[in-house]
Amino acid sequence: MTGSGVEVADNQETTKWDPALTEQVSKALGPIIKRWHRAEVRNIDNVPSSGGALIVSNHSGGMLTPDVLIFSPAFYEMFGYDRPVYVLGHYGVFVGPLDGWLRRLGVIEASRENASAALHSGAVVLVFPGGDYDAYRPTFSANTIDFNGRTGYVRTAIEAGVPIVPIVSIGGQETQLFLTRGNWLARKLGLTKARIDILPVSFGFPFGFSVIFPANLPLPAKIITEVLEPIDVIAQFGEDPDIQEVDAHVRGVMDAALKRLAGQRRLPILG
């Protein structure tokens, strides 16, 4: 990665963050989401108090995922609005009026260059390596960490010299009944040629069955997000770490935490 590449990414992406707008949206929507999902964010102080950090999370809730609107307000309440948390987003979400709004709220296009620019600026970056594949995992196999083989986040953290901070969230897959990712359906319809690997089928309120659209409203399932201890990759795995080994360790730590939270859960939706 060249220095000029990082500089361009920084100019185009990270400088668009608007702390005043972020504060307005966070304080307006955060309490609504928190009350609707009785959301808890535990151990937010595990995020390093200064410097860059790569927050790595599982992803839940399908199209209307509440993950960012639960984590970000808790982060800003802890660290203030002079320290941004950037969220890596798929290029497909930057359409129409959403484009400008999302960038001002700290959502940046998911690429190694953009993540590196943000991390080198001392910011915190939130990434969901599993993306839609993770967010649409079937409800009955919800308590697993599966990034679909994606390990780029490990190299990003190593190259930026920042710790990986795993977080896990439970309850999002109970906001509706996710039946299947629909990999087979996407293949059958030839959508994989257009790089569409899933065509998820779910059941919820008020539309009943949905194949992505129409988007059902999320049920008020209780959601708990827990921030785990930072992982210093170089200190733990050496100067030339094996990417697969680090990824397996991160997912293992997250999987154990998610299963612990699942064991504490009494009833679906109620928590």
PDB file of C-alpha atoms in Angstrom:
ATOM      1  CA  MET A   1       0.000   0.000   0.000  1.00  0.00           C
ATOM      2  CA  THR A   2       1.560   3.328  -0.994  1.00  0.00           C
ATOM      3  CA  GLY A   3       1.600   6.404   1.183  1.00  0.00           C
ATOM      4  CA  SER A   4      -0.290   8.383  -1.452  1.00  0.00           C
ATOM      5  CA  GLY A   5      -3.047   5.750  -1.452  1.00  0.00           C
ATOM      6  CA  VAL A   6      -3.595   6.204   2.263  1.00  0.00           C
ATOM      7  CA  GLU A   7      -3.585   9.961   1.906  1.00  0.00           C
ATOM      8  CA  VAL A   8      -6.235   9.900  -0.838  1.00  0.00           C
ATOM      9  CA  ALA A   9      -8.419   7.492   1.138  1.00  0.00           C
ATOM     10  CA  ASP A  10      -8.102   9.794   4.149  1.00  0.00           C
ATOM     11  CA  ASN A  11      -9.117  12.852   2.108  1.00  0.00           C
ATOM     12  CA  GLN A  12     -12.072  11.118   0.501  1.00  0.00           C
ATOM     13  CA  GLU A  13     -13.438   9.164   3.434  1.00  0.00           C
ATOM     14  CA  THR A  14     -12.399   9.969   6.988  1.00  0.00           C
ATOM     15  CA  THR A  15     -12.541  13.746   6.603  1.00  0.00           C
ATOM     16  CA  LYS A  16     -16.267  13.578   5.777  1.00  0.00           C
ATOM     17  CA  TRP A  17     -17.174  12.559   9.329  1.00  0.00           C
ATOM     18  CA  ASP A  18     -19.408  15.190  10.952  1.00  0.00           C
ATOM     19  CA  PRO A  19     -19.238  14.970  14.771  1.00  0.00           C
ATOM     20  CA  ALA A  20     -22.150  17.389  15.282  1.00  0.00           C
ATOM     21  CA  LEU A  21     -24.485  15.385  13.036  1.00  0.00           C
ATOM     22  CA  THR A  22     -23.251  12.135  14.572  1.00  0.00           C
ATOM     23  CA  GLU A  23     -24.104  13.443  18.033  1.00  0.00           C
ATOM     24  CA  GLN A  24     -27.590  14.528  16.921  1.00  0.00           C
ATOM     25  CA  VAL A  25     -28.398  11.180  15.318  1.00  0.00           C
ATOM     26  CA  SER A  26     -26.858   9.174  18.149  1.00  0.00           C
ATOM     27  CA  LYS A  27     -28.818  11.028  20.809  1.00  0.00           C
ATOM     28  CA  ALA A  28     -32.046  10.882  18.792  1.00  0.00           C
ATOM     29  CA  LEU A  29     -32.015   7.255  17.611  1.00  0.00           C
ATOM     30  CA  GLY A  30     -29.806   5.629  20.226  1.00  0.00           C
ATOM     31  CA  PRO A  31     -32.341   5.828  23.085  1.00  0.00           C
ATOM     32  CA  ILE A  32     -35.150   4.531  20.825  1.00  0.00           C
ATOM     33  CA  ILE A  33     -33.152   1.491  19.742  1.00  0.00           C
ATOM     34  CA  LYS A  34     -31.921   0.935  23.288  1.00  0.00           C
ATOM     35  CA  ARG A  35     -35.459   0.973  24.692  1.00  0.00           C
ATOM     36  CA  TRP A  36     -36.970  -1.128  21.882  1.00  0.00           C
ATOM     37  CA  HIS A  37     -34.355  -3.863  22.271  1.00  0.00           C
ATOM     38  CA  ARG A  38     -33.654  -3.314  25.997  1.00  0.00           C
ATOM     39  CA  ALA A  39     -30.104  -3.147  24.725  1.00  0.00           C
ATOM     40  CA  GLU A  40     -27.040  -3.508  26.908  1.00  0.00           C
ATOM     41  CA  VAL A  41     -23.450  -2.815  25.917  1.00  0.00           C
ATOM     42  CA  ARG A  42     -21.122  -4.448  28.418  1.00  0.00           C
ATOM     43  CA  ASN A  43     -17.445  -3.728  29.088  1.00  0.00           C
ATOM     44  CA  ILE A  44     -17.184  -0.772  26.713  1.00  0.00           C
ATOM     45  CA  ASP A  45     -14.057   0.189  28.677  1.00  0.00           C
ATOM     46  CA  ASN A  46     -12.266  -2.735  26.987  1.00  0.00           C
ATOM     47  CA  VAL A  47     -11.918  -0.417  23.986  1.00  0.00           C
ATOM     48  CA  PRO A  48      -8.462   1.211  24.338  1.00  0.00           C
ATOM     49  CA  SER A  49      -8.798   4.746  25.689  1.00  0.00           C
ATOM     50  CA  SER A  50      -6.620   6.227  22.946  1.00  0.00           C
ATOM     51  CA  GLY A  51      -5.106   5.349  19.594  1.00  0.00           C
ATOM     52  CA  GLY A  52      -6.442   3.230  16.780  1.00  0.00           C
ATOM     53  CA  ALA A  53      -8.238  -0.057  17.313  1.00  0.00           C
ATOM     54  CA  LEU A  54     -10.037  -2.484  15.015  1.00  0.00           C
ATOM     55  CA  ILE A  55     -13.361  -3.554  16.499  1.00  0.00           C
ATOM     56  CA  VAL A  56     -14.366  -6.931  15.044  1.00  0.00           C
ATOM     57  CA  SER A  57     -17.990  -8.005  15.528  1.00  0.00           C
ATOM     58  CA  ASN A  58     -20.492 -10.606  14.479  1.00  0.00           C
ATOM     59  CA  HIS A  59     -23.391  -9.146  12.488  1.00  0.00           C
ATOM     60  CA  SER A  60     -27.075  -9.738  13.187  1.00  0.00           C
ATOM     61  CA  GLY A  61     -30.601  -8.768  12.267  1.00  0.00           C
ATOM     62  CA  GLY A  62     -30.641  -8.900   8.483  1.00  0.00           C
ATOM     63  CA  MET A  63     -31.320  -5.738   6.506  1.00  0.00           C
ATOM     64  CA  LEU A  64     -32.493  -3.732   9.523  1.00  0.00           C
ATOM     65  CA  THR A  65     -29.537  -4.674  11.695  1.00  0.00           C
ATOM     66  CA  PRO A  66     -29.416  -2.659  14.924  1.00  0.00           C
ATOM     67  CA  ASP A  67     -25.740  -3.409  15.621  1.00  0.00           C
ATOM     68  CA  VAL A  68     -24.237   0.007  14.889  1.00  0.00           C
ATOM     69  CA  LEU A  69     -27.065   1.954  16.520  1.00  0.00           C
ATOM     70  CA  ILE A  70     -26.511  -0.059  19.701  1.00  0.00           C
ATOM     71  CA  PHE A  71     -22.703   0.044  19.825  1.00  0.00           C
ATOM     72  CA  SER A  72     -21.931   3.562  18.570  1.00  0.00           C
ATOM     73  CA  PRO A  73     -24.018   5.534  21.107  1.00  0.00           C
ATOM     74  CA  ALA A  74     -22.391   3.554  23.922  1.00  0.00           C
ATOM     75  CA  PHE A  75     -18.959   4.278  22.443  1.00  0.00           C
ATOM     76  CA  TYR A  76     -19.613   8.016  22.159  1.00  0.00           C
ATOM     77  CA  GLU A  77     -21.094   8.179  25.636  1.00  0.00           C
ATOM     78  CA  MET A  78     -17.851   6.677  26.922  1.00  0.00           C
ATOM     79  CA  PHE A  79     -15.296   8.526  24.767  1.00  0.00           C
ATOM     80  CA  GLY A  80     -17.066  11.666  23.531  1.00  0.00           C
ATOM     81  CA  TYR A  81     -17.639  13.024  20.039  1.00  0.00           C
ATOM     82  CA  ASP A  82     -14.085  14.153  19.368  1.00  0.00           C
ATOM     83  CA  ARG A  83     -13.040  10.554  18.757  1.00  0.00           C
ATOM     84  CA  PRO A  84     -14.729   8.968  15.731  1.00  0.00           C
ATOM     85  CA  VAL A  85     -15.740   5.371  15.303  1.00  0.00           C
ATOM     86  CA  TYR A  86     -15.761   4.561  11.587  1.00  0.00           C
ATOM     87  CA  VAL A  87     -17.913   1.717  10.297  1.00  0.00           C
ATOM     88  CA  LEU A  88     -16.866  -0.199   7.192  1.00  0.00           C
ATOM     89  CA  GLY A  89     -19.862  -0.521   4.869  1.00  0.00           C
ATOM     90  CA  HIS A  90     -20.495  -2.348   1.594  1.00  0.00           C
ATOM     91  CA  TYR A  91     -20.372  -0.023  -1.411  1.00  0.00           C
ATOM     92  CA  GLY A  92     -23.977  -0.967  -2.202  1.00  0.00           C
ATOM     93  CA  VAL A  93     -25.328   1.037   0.738  1.00  0.00           C
ATOM     94  CA  PHE A  94     -23.955   4.319  -0.607  1.00  0.00           C
ATOM     95  CA  VAL A  95     -26.872   5.102  -2.908  1.00  0.00           C
ATOM     96  CA  GLY A  96     -28.960   8.237  -3.393  1.00  0.00           C
ATOM     97  CA  PRO A  97     -29.350  10.577  -0.422  1.00  0.00           C
ATOM     98  CA  LEU A  98     -27.933   7.900   1.900  1.00  0.00           C
ATOM     99  CA  ASP A  99     -24.497   8.400   0.377  1.00  0.00           C
ATOM    100  CA  GLY A 100     -23.806  11.788   1.914  1.00  0.00           C
ATOM    101  CA  TRP A 101     -25.584  11.071   5.184  1.00  0.00           C
ATOM    102  CA  LEU A 102     -23.770   7.809   5.854  1.00  0.00           C
ATOM    103  CA  ARG A 103     -20.349   9.301   5.157  1.00  0.00           C
ATOM    104  CA  ARG A 104     -21.056  12.191   7.520  1.00  0.00           C
ATOM    105  CA  LEU A 105     -22.013   9.644  10.181  1.00  0.00           C
ATOM    106  CA  GLY A 106     -18.694   7.838   9.856  1.00  0.00           C
ATOM    107  CA  VAL A 107     -19.628   4.998   7.498  1.00  0.00           C
ATOM    108  CA  ILE A 108     -16.795   4.489   5.019  1.00  0.00           C
ATOM    109  CA  GLU A 109     -16.544   2.151   2.062  1.00  0.00           C
ATOM    110  CA  ALA A 110     -15.099  -1.189   3.096  1.00  0.00           C
ATOM    111  CA  SER A 111     -11.553  -1.450   1.767  1.00  0.00           C
ATOM    112  CA  ARG A 112      -8.149  -2.112   3.275  1.00  0.00           C
ATOM    113  CA  GLU A 113      -7.004   1.349   2.167  1.00  0.00           C
ATOM    114  CA  ASN A 114      -9.860   3.180   3.871  1.00  0.00           C
ATOM    115  CA  ALA A 115      -9.562   1.122   7.039  1.00  0.00           C
ATOM    116  CA  SER A 116      -5.814   1.743   7.145  1.00  0.00           C
ATOM    117  CA  ALA A 117      -6.257   5.497   6.712  1.00  0.00           C
ATOM    118  CA  ALA A 118      -8.771   5.626   9.547  1.00  0.00           C
ATOM    119  CA  LEU A 119      -6.667   3.460  11.871  1.00  0.00           C
ATOM    120  CA  HIS A 120      -3.481   5.435  11.182  1.00  0.00           C
ATOM    121  CA  SER A 121      -5.373   8.609  12.083  1.00  0.00           C
ATOM    122  CA  GLY A 122      -5.873   7.144  15.574  1.00  0.00           C
ATOM    123  CA  ALA A 123      -9.546   6.361  15.065  1.00  0.00           C
ATOM    124  CA  VAL A 124     -11.523   3.281  15.996  1.00  0.00           C
ATOM    125  CA  VAL A 125     -12.849   1.213  13.072  1.00  0.00           C
ATOM    126  CA  LEU A 126     -15.779  -1.193  13.366  1.00  0.00           C
ATOM    127  CA  VAL A 127     -15.858  -4.089  10.924  1.00  0.00           C
ATOM    128  CA  PHE A 128     -18.296  -6.963  10.418  1.00  0.00           C
ATOM    129  CA  PRO A 129     -16.184  -9.522   8.517  1.00  0.00           C
ATOM    130  CA  GLY A 130     -19.173 -11.843   7.989  1.00  0.00           C
ATOM    131  CA  GLY A 131     -21.241  -9.083   6.341  1.00  0.00           C
ATOM    132  CA  ASP A 132     -24.641 -10.099   4.985  1.00  0.00           C
ATOM    133  CA  TYR A 133     -23.645 -13.772   5.153  1.00  0.00           C
ATOM    134  CA  ASP A 134     -23.473 -13.411   8.934  1.00  0.00           C
ATOM    135  CA  ALA A 135     -26.441 -11.060   9.347  1.00  0.00           C
ATOM    136  CA  TYR A 136     -28.763 -13.503   7.582  1.00  0.00           C
ATOM    137  CA  ARG A 137     -27.591 -16.669   9.351  1.00  0.00           C
ATOM    138  CA  PRO A 138     -30.545 -18.916  10.260  1.00  0.00           C
ATOM    139  CA  THR A 139     -32.126 -18.169  13.621  1.00  0.00           C
ATOM    140  CA  PHE A 140     -31.790 -21.791  14.748  1.00  0.00           C
ATOM    141  CA  SER A 141     -28.010 -21.681  14.255  1.00  0.00           C
ATOM    142  CA  ALA A 142     -27.593 -18.129  15.511  1.00  0.00           C
ATOM    143  CA  ASN A 143     -24.973 -18.676  18.193  1.00  0.00           C
ATOM    144  CA  THR A 144     -21.994 -19.302  15.927  1.00  0.00           C
ATOM    145  CA  ILE A 145     -19.213 -17.070  14.647  1.00  0.00           C
ATOM    146  CA  ASP A 146     -18.835 -17.565  10.900  1.00  0.00           C
ATOM    147  CA  PHE A 147     -17.047 -14.970   8.759  1.00  0.00           C
ATOM    148  CA  ASN A 148     -17.416 -17.094   5.615  1.00  0.00           C
ATOM    149  CA  GLY A 149     -13.648 -17.496   5.382  1.00  0.00           C
ATOM    150  CA  ARG A 150     -12.881 -13.765   5.365  1.00  0.00           C
ATOM    151  CA  THR A 151      -9.604 -12.950   7.102  1.00  0.00           C
ATOM    152  CA  GLY A 152      -8.661  -9.561   5.648  1.00  0.00           C
ATOM    153  CA  TYR A 153      -9.398  -7.849   8.949  1.00  0.00           C
ATOM    154  CA  VAL A 154      -6.394  -9.615  10.531  1.00  0.00           C
ATOM    155  CA  ARG A 155      -3.948  -8.261   7.965  1.00  0.00           C
ATOM    156  CA  THR A 156      -5.516  -4.806   8.280  1.00  0.00           C
ATOM    157  CA  ALA A 157      -4.892  -4.753  12.034  1.00  0.00           C
ATOM    158  CA  ILE A 158      -1.312  -6.033  11.626  1.00  0.00           C
ATOM    159  CA  GLU A 159      -0.393  -3.508   8.942  1.00  0.00           C
ATOM    160  CA  ALA A 160      -1.862  -0.632  10.973  1.00  0.00           C
ATOM    161  CA  GLY A 161      -0.200  -1.822  14.175  1.00  0.00           C
ATOM    162  CA  VAL A 162      -3.418  -1.730  16.188  1.00  0.00           C
ATOM    163  CA  PRO A 163      -5.096  -4.237  18.491  1.00  0.00           C
ATOM    164  CA  ILE A 164      -8.110  -6.293  17.485  1.00  0.00           C
ATOM    165  CA  VAL A 165     -10.994  -5.753  19.908  1.00  0.00           C
ATOM    166  CA  PRO A 166     -13.611  -8.514  19.470  1.00  0.00           C
ATOM    167  CA  ILE A 167     -17.227  -7.833  20.360  1.00  0.00           C
ATOM    168  CA  VAL A 168     -20.163 -10.222  20.302  1.00  0.00           C
ATOM    169  CA  SER A 169     -23.860  -9.520  20.123  1.00  0.00           C
ATOM    170  CA  ILE A 170     -26.790 -11.816  20.868  1.00  0.00           C
ATOM    171  CA  GLY A 171     -30.512 -11.400  20.212  1.00  0.00           C
ATOM    172  CA  GLY A 172     -30.423  -9.872  16.740  1.00  0.00           C
ATOM    173  CA  GLN A 173     -31.382 -13.120  15.016  1.00  0.00           C
ATOM    174  CA  GLU A 174     -34.555 -13.182  17.108  1.00  0.00           C
ATOM    175  CA  THR A 175     -35.856  -9.918  15.634  1.00  0.00           C
ATOM    176  CA  GLN A 176     -37.502 -12.127  13.013  1.00  0.00           C
ATOM    177  CA  LEU A 177     -37.294 -15.755  11.964  1.00  0.00           C
ATOM    178  CA  PHE A 178     -34.386 -16.131   9.550  1.00  0.00           C
ATOM    179  CA  LEU A 179     -35.032 -19.384   7.695  1.00  0.00           C
ATOM    180  CA  THR A 180     -32.167 -19.685   5.219  1.00  0.00           C
ATOM    181  CA  ARG A 181     -29.427 -17.608   3.660  1.00  0.00           C
ATOM    182  CA  GLY A 182     -30.680 -18.878   0.305  1.00  0.00           C
ATOM    183  CA  ASN A 183     -27.266 -19.730  -1.161  1.00  0.00           C
ATOM    184  CA  TRP A 184     -28.898 -22.472  -3.214  1.00  0.00           C
ATOM    185  CA  LEU A 185     -31.583 -20.053  -4.436  1.00  0.00           C
ATOM    186  CA  ALA A 186     -29.016 -17.487  -5.522  1.00  0.00           C
ATOM    187  CA  ARG A 187     -27.125 -20.161  -7.458  1.00  0.00           C
ATOM    188  CA  LYS A 188     -30.300 -21.539  -9.055  1.00  0.00           C
ATOM    189  CA  LEU A 189     -31.317 -18.073 -10.288  1.00  0.00           C
ATOM    190  CA  GLY A 190     -27.831 -17.353 -11.602  1.00  0.00           C
ATOM    191  CA  LEU A 191     -27.319 -14.432  -9.237  1.00  0.00           C
ATOM    192  CA  THR A 192     -23.818 -15.548  -8.325  1.00  0.00           C
ATOM    193  CA  LYS A 193     -22.691 -14.239 -11.718  1.00  0.00           C
ATOM    194  CA  ALA A 194     -23.561 -10.779 -10.401  1.00  0.00           C
ATOM    195  CA  ARG A 195     -21.640 -11.493  -7.166  1.00  0.00           C
ATOM    196  CA  ILE A 196     -24.868 -12.042  -5.212  1.00  0.00           C
ATOM    197  CA  ASP A 197     -24.172 -15.150  -3.167  1.00  0.00           C
ATOM    198  CA  ILE A 198     -27.249 -15.207  -0.928  1.00  0.00           C
ATOM    199  CA  LEU A 199     -30.980 -14.669  -1.327  1.00  0.00           C
ATOM    200  CA  PRO A 200     -32.236 -14.918   2.255  1.00  0.00           C
ATOM    201  CA  VAL A 201     -35.720 -16.026   3.228  1.00  0.00           C
ATOM    202  CA  SER A 202     -37.240 -14.893   6.523  1.00  0.00           C
ATOM    203  CA  PHE A 203     -40.594 -14.704   8.266  1.00  0.00           C
ATOM    204  CA  GLY A 204     -41.750 -11.781  10.376  1.00  0.00           C
ATOM    205  CA  PHE A 205     -44.176  -8.932  10.980  1.00  0.00           C
ATOM    206  CA  PRO A 206     -46.111  -7.508   9.193  1.00  0.00           C
ATOM    207  CA  PHE A 207     -45.443  -9.089   5.769  1.00  0.00           C
ATOM    208  CA  GLY A 208     -44.890 -12.717   6.748  1.00  0.00           C
ATOM    209  CA  PHE A 209     -42.525 -14.451   4.335  1.00  0.00           C
ATOM    210  CA  SER A 210     -39.885 -12.224   2.808  1.00  0.00           C
ATOM    211  CA  VAL A 211     -37.122 -12.853   0.277  1.00  0.00           C
ATOM    212  CA  ILE A 212     -35.037  -9.800   1.274  1.00  0.00           C
ATOM    213  CA  PHE A 213     -38.028  -7.558   0.400  1.00  0.00           C
ATOM    214  CA  PRO A 214     -40.372  -6.518   1.821  1.00  0.00           C
ATOM    215  CA  ALA A 215     -38.391  -5.802   4.966  1.00  0.00           C
ATOM    216  CA  ASN A 216     -40.286  -6.909   8.060  1.00  0.00           C
ATOM    217  CA  LEU A 217     -40.152  -4.768  11.172  1.00  0.00           C
ATOM    218  CA  PRO A 218     -37.764  -6.082  13.844  1.00  0.00           C
ATOM    219  CA  LEU A 219     -39.388  -7.684  16.854  1.00  0.00           C
ATOM    220  CA  PRO A 220     -38.347  -6.188  20.221  1.00  0.00           C
ATOM    221  CA  ALA A 221     -35.874  -8.941  21.047  1.00  0.00           C
ATOM    222  CA  LYS A 222     -33.472  -8.162  23.891  1.00  0.00           C
ATOM    223  CA  ILE A 223     -29.977  -7.567  22.526  1.00  0.00           C
ATOM    224  CA  ILE A 224     -26.793  -7.781  24.548  1.00  0.00           C
ATOM    225  CA  THR A 225     -23.467  -6.634  23.133  1.00  0.00           C
ATOM    226  CA  GLU A 226     -20.269  -7.450  24.996  1.00  0.00           C
ATOM    227  CA  VAL A 227     -16.847  -5.960  24.304  1.00  0.00           C
ATOM    228  CA  LEU A 228     -14.070  -8.500  24.880  1.00  0.00           C
ATOM    229  CA  GLU A 229     -10.454  -7.897  25.838  1.00  0.00           C
ATOM    230  CA  PRO A 230      -8.158  -6.466  23.145  1.00  0.00           C
ATOM    231  CA  ILE A 231      -5.859  -8.837  21.279  1.00  0.00           C
ATOM    232  CA  ASP A 232      -2.327  -7.544  20.576  1.00  0.00           C
ATOM    233  CA  VAL A 233      -1.563  -9.669  17.539  1.00  0.00           C
ATOM    234  CA  ILE A 234       2.205  -9.084  17.411  1.00  0.00           C
ATOM    235  CA  ALA A 235       2.686  -9.572  21.150  1.00  0.00           C
ATOM    236  CA  GLN A 236       0.673 -12.794  21.127  1.00  0.00           C
ATOM    237  CA  PHE A 237       1.614 -14.322  17.762  1.00  0.00           C
ATOM    238  CA  GLY A 238       5.026 -12.821  16.943  1.00  0.00           C
ATOM    239  CA  GLU A 239       6.396 -10.465  14.311  1.00  0.00           C
ATOM    240  CA  ASP A 240       5.278 -12.646  11.396  1.00  0.00           C
ATOM    241  CA  PRO A 241       1.940 -14.059  12.546  1.00  0.00           C
ATOM    242  CA  ASP A 242       0.023 -16.707  10.634  1.00  0.00           C
ATOM    243  CA  ILE A 243      -3.167 -15.020   9.414  1.00  0.00           C
ATOM    244  CA  GLN A 244      -5.254 -18.188   9.626  1.00  0.00           C
ATOM    245  CA  GLU A 245      -4.049 -18.873  13.153  1.00  0.00           C
ATOM    246  CA  VAL A 246      -4.934 -15.376  14.329  1.00  0.00           C
ATOM    247  CA  ASP A 247      -8.340 -15.549  12.658  1.00  0.00           C
ATOM    248  CA  ALA A 248      -9.063 -18.919  14.291  1.00  0.00           C
ATOM    249  CA  HIS A 249      -8.104 -17.478  17.675  1.00  0.00           C
ATOM    250  CA  VAL A 250     -10.296 -14.387  17.269  1.00  0.00           C
ATOM    251  CA  ARG A 251     -13.282 -16.439  16.177  1.00  0.00           C
ATOM    252  CA  GLY A 252     -12.669 -18.934  18.971  1.00  0.00           C
ATOM    253  CA  VAL A 253     -12.665 -16.195  21.616  1.00  0.00           C
ATOM    254  CA  MET A 254     -15.834 -14.717  20.133  1.00  0.00           C
ATOM    255  CA  ASP A 255     -17.536 -18.098  19.798  1.00  0.00           C
ATOM    256  CA  ALA A 256     -16.885 -18.936  23.457  1.00  0.00           C
ATOM    257  CA  ALA A 257     -18.263 -15.560  24.569  1.00  0.00           C
ATOM    258  CA  LEU A 258     -21.339 -15.889  22.367  1.00  0.00           C
ATOM    259  CA  LYS A 259     -22.117 -19.345  23.698  1.00  0.00           C
ATOM    260  CA  ARG A 260     -21.680 -18.051  27.262  1.00  0.00           C
ATOM    261  CA  LEU A 261     -24.204 -15.293  26.578  1.00  0.00           C
ATOM    262  CA  ALA A 262     -26.535 -17.834  24.971  1.00  0.00           C
ATOM    263  CA  GLY A 263     -26.335 -19.980  28.101  1.00  0.00           C
ATOM    264  CA  GLN A 264     -27.513 -17.016  30.164  1.00  0.00           C
ATOM    265  CA  ARG A 265     -30.487 -16.408  27.887  1.00  0.00           C
ATOM    266  CA  ARG A 266     -33.800 -17.670  29.287  1.00  0.00           C
ATOM    267  CA  LEU A 267     -36.295 -17.303  26.446  1.00  0.00           C
ATOM    268  CA  PRO A 268     -36.182 -16.163  22.802  1.00  0.00           C
ATOM    269  CA  ILE A 269     -37.020 -12.479  22.312  1.00  0.00           C
ATOM    270  CA  LEU A 270     -37.499 -11.957  26.070  1.00  0.00           C
ATOM    271  CA  GLY A 271     -33.817 -12.564  26.763  1.00  0.00           C
TER     272      GLY A 271
END
